[in-house]
PDB file of C-alpha atoms in Angstrom:
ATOM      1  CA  UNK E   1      89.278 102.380 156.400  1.00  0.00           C
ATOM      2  CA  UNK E   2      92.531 100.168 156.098  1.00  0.00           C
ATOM      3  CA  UNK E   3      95.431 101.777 156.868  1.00  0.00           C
ATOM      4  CA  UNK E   4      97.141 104.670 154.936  1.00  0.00           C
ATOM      5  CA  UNK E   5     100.186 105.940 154.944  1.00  0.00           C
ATOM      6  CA  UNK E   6     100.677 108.802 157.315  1.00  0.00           C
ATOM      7  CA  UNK E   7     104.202 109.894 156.898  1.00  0.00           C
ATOM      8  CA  UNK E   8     107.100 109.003 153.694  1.00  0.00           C
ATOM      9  CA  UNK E   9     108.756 106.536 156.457  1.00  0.00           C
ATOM     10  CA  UNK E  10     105.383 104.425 155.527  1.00  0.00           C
ATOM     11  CA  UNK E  11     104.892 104.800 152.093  1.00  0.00           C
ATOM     12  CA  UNK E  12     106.497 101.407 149.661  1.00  0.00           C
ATOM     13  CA  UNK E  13     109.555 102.634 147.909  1.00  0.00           C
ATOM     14  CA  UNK E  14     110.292 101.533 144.199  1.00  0.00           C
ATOM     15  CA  UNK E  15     112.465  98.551 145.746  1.00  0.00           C
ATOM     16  CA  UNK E  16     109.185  97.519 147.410  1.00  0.00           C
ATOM     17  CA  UNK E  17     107.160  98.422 144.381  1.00  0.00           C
ATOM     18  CA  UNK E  18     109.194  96.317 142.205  1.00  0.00           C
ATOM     19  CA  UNK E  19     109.584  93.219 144.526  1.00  0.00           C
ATOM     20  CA  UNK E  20     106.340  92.240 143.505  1.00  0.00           C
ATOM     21  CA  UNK E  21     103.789  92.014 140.739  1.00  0.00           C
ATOM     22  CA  UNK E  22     101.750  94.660 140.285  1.00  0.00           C
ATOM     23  CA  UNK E  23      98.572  92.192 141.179  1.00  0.00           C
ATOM     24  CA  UNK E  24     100.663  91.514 144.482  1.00  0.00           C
ATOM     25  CA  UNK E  25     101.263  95.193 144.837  1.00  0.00           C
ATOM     26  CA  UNK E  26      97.643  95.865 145.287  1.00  0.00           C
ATOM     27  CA  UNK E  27      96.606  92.715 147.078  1.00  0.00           C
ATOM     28  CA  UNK E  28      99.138  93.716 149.996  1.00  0.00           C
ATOM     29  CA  UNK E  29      97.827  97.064 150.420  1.00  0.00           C
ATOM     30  CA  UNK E  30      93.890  95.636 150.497  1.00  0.00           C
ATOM     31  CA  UNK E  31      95.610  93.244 152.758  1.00  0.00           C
ATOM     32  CA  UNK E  32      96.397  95.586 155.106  1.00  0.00           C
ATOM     33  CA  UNK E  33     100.228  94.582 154.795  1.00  0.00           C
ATOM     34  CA  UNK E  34     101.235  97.719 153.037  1.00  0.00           C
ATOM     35  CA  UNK E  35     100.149 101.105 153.904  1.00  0.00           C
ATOM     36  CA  UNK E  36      97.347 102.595 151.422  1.00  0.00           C
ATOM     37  CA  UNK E  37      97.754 106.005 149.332  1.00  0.00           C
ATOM     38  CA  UNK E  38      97.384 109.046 152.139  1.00  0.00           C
ATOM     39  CA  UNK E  39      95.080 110.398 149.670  1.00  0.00           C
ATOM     40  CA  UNK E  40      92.758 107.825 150.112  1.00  0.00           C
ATOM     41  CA  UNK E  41      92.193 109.003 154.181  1.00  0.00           C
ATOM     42  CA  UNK E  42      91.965 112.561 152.723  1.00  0.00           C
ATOM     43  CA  UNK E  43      88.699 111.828 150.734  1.00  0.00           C
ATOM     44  CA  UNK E  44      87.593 109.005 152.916  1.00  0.00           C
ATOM     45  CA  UNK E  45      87.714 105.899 149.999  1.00  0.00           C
ATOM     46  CA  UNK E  46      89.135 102.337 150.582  1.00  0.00           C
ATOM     47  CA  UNK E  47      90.606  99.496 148.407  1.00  0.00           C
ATOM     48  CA  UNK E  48      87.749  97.104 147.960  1.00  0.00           C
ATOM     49  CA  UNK E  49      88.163  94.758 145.701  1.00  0.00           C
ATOM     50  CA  UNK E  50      91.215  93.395 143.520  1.00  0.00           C
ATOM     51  CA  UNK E  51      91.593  91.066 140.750  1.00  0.00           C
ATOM     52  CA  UNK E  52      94.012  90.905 137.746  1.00  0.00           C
ATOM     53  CA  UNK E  53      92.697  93.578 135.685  1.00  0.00           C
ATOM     54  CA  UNK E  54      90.035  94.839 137.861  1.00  0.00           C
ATOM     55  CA  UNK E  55      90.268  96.938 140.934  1.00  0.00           C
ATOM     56  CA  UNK E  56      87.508  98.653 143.291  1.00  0.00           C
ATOM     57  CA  UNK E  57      87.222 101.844 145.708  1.00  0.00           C
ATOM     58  CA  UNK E  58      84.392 102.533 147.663  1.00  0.00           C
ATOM     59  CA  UNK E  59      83.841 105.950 149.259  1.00  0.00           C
ATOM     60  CA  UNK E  60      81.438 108.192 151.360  1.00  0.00           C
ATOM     61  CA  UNK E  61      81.605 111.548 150.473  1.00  0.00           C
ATOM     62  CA  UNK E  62      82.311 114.072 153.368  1.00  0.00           C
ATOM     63  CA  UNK E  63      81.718 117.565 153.857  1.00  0.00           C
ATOM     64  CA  UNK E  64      85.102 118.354 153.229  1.00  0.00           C
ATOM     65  CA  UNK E  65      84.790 117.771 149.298  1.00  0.00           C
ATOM     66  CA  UNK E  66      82.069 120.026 148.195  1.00  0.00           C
ATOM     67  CA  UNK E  67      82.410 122.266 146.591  1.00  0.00           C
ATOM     68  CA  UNK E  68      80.622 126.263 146.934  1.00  0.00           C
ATOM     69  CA  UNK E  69      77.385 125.085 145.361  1.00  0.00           C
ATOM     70  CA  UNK E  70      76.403 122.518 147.913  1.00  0.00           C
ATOM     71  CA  UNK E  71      77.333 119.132 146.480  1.00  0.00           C
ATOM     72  CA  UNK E  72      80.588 116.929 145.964  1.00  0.00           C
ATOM     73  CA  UNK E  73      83.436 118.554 144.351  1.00  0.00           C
ATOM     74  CA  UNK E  74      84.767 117.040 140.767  1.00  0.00           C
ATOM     75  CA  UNK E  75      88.142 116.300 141.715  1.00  0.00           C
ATOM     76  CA  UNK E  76      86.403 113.774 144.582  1.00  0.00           C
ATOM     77  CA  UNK E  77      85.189 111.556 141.532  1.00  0.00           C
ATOM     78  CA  UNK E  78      88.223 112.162 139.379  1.00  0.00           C
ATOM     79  CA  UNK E  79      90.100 110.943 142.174  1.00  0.00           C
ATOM     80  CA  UNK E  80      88.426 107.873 143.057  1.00  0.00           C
ATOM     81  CA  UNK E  81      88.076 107.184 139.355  1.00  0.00           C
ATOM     82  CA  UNK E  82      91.857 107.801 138.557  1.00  0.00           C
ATOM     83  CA  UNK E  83      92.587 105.704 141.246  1.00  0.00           C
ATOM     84  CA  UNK E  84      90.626 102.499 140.376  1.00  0.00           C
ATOM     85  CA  UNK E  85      91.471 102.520 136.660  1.00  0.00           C
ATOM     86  CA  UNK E  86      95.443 102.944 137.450  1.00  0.00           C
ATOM     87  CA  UNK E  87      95.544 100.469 139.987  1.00  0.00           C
ATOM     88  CA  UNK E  88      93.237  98.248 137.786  1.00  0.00           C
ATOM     89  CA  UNK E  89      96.271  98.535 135.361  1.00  0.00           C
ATOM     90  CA  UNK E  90      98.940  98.440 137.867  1.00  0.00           C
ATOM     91  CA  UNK E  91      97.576  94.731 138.440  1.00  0.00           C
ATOM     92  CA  UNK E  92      98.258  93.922 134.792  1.00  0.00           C
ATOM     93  CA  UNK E  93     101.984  94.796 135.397  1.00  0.00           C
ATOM     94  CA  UNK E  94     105.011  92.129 135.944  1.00  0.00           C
ATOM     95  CA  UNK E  95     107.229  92.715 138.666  1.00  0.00           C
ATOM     96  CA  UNK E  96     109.662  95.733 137.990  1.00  0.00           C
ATOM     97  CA  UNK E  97     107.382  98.004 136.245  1.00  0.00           C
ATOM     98  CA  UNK E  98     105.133 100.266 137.532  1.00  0.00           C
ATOM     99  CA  UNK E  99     102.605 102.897 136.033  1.00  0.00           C
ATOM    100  CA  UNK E 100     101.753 106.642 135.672  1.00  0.00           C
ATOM    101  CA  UNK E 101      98.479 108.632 134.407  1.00  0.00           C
ATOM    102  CA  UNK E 102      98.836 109.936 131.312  1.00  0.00           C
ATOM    103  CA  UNK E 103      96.062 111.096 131.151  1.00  0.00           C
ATOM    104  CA  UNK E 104      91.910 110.471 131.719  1.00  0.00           C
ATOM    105  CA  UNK E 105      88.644 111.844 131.057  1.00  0.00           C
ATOM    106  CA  UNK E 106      85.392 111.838 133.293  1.00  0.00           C
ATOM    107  CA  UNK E 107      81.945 112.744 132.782  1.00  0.00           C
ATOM    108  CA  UNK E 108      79.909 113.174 135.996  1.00  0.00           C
ATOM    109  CA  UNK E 109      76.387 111.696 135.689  1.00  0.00           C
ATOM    110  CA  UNK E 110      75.063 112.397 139.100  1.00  0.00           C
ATOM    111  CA  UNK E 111      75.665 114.807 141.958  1.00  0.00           C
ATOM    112  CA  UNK E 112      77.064 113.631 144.769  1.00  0.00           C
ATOM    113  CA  UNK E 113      76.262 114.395 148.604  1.00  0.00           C
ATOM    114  CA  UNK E 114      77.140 113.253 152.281  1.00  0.00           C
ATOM    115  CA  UNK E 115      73.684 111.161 151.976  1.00  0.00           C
ATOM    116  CA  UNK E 116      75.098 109.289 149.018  1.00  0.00           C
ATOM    117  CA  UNK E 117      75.971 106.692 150.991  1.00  0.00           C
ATOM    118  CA  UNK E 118      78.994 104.387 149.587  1.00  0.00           C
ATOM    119  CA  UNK E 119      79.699 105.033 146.133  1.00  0.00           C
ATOM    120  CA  UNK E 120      81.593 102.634 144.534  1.00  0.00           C
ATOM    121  CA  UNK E 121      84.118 102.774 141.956  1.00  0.00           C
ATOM    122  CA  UNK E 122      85.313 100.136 139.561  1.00  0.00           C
ATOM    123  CA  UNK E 123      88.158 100.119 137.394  1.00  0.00           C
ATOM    124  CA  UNK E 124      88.983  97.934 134.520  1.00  0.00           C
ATOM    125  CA  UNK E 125      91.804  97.423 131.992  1.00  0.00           C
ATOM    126  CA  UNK E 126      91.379  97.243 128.985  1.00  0.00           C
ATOM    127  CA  UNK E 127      94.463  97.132 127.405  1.00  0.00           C
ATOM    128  CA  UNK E 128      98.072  96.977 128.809  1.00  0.00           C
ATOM    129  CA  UNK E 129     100.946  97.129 126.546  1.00  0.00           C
ATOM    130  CA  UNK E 130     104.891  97.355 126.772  1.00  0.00           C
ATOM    131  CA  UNK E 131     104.781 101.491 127.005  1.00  0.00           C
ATOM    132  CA  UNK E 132     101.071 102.528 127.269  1.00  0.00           C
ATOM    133  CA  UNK E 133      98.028 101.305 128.959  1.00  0.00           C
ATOM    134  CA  UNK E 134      94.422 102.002 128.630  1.00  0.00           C
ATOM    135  CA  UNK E 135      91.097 101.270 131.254  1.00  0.00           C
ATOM    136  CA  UNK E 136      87.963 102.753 131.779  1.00  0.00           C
ATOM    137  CA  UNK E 137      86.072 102.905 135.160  1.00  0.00           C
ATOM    138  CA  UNK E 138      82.402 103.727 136.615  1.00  0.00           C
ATOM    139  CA  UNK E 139      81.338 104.920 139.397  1.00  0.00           C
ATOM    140  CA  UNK E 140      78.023 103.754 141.426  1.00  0.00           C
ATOM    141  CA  UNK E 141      75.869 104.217 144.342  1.00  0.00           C
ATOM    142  CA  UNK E 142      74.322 101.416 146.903  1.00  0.00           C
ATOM    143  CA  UNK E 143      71.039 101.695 144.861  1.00  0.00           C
ATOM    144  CA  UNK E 144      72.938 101.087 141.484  1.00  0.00           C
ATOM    145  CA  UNK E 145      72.763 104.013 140.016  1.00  0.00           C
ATOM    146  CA  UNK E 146      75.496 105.592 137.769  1.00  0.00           C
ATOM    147  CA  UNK E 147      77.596 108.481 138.744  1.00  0.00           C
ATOM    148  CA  UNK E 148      80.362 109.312 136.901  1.00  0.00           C
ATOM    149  CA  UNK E 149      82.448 107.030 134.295  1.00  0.00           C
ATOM    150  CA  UNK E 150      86.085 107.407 133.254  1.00  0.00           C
ATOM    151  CA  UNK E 151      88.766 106.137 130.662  1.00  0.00           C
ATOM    152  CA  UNK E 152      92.287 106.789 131.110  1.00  0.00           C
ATOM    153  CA  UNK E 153      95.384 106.072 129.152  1.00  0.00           C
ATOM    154  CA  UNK E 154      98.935 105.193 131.457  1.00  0.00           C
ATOM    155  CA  UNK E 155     102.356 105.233 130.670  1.00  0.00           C
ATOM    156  CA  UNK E 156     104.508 102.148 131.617  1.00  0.00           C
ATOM    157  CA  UNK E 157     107.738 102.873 133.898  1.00  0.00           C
ATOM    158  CA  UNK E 158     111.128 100.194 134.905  1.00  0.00           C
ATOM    159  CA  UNK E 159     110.916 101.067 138.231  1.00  0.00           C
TER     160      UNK E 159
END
């Protein structure tokens, strides 16, 4: 697990945010140089991958997310999904603009347990414009098989 932010003293400000490219943005936190989303240690998933337009969180899914019926929670999947089509968009962005969900859709394929293994999820954009920003994302296990997929539509912020 890289490091996450464990407190507001370490979590990049919009001066920070906006010093850079959004491609930079997320290549310093993979990097190690700036401290990952605290969420991220919550539901035990790491930055993987990143690329312009293309961004990828692996996780293991813990105890802690199921839900009463014995397997992984929703909101685990939504999360890692959410998280790798944003930032796959975020990478898209010029320096001085940042990003926020809108709003995105999942449909769950496959339960989920703590014998998963990793799961990984991929995010790609598909379309960044001036005010709005769309990407889609999938979710799979070691043995390649699909779990969930996602699209999601941003809205584009001057930081």
């Amino acid at each position: 697990m890289r490091r996450v932010a464990k407190d507001m003293s370490e979590m990049p400000g919009p001066e920070v945010i906006g010093s850079m490219s959004g491609l930079e943005f997320m290549q310093a936190i993979r990097d190690g140089r700036l401290a990952g989303a605290p969420i991220a240690g919550t539901l035990n998933y790491d930055l993987l991958e990143v690329e312009e337009g293309r961004v990828v969180f692996g996780g293991r899914p813990e105890f802690s997310a199921y839900n009463p019926i014995g397997s992984v929670h929703g909101g685990w999947f939504g999360t890692l999904l959410d998280s790798c089509m944003a930032c796959a968009v975020q990478t898209m962005l010029p320096k001085g603009r940042g990003y926020t969900t809108l709003e995105y859709k999942i449909n769950i394929l496959r339960a989920a347990t703590t014998k998963s293994g990793l799961i990984r999820a991929e995010g790609r954009a598909v379309h960044v414009g001036r005010r709005t920003a769309t990407a889609e994302g999938r979710m799979t296990g070691e043995d390649g098989k699909l779990y969930a997929t996602g699209t999601t539509t941003c809205l584009i912020l001057e930081l």
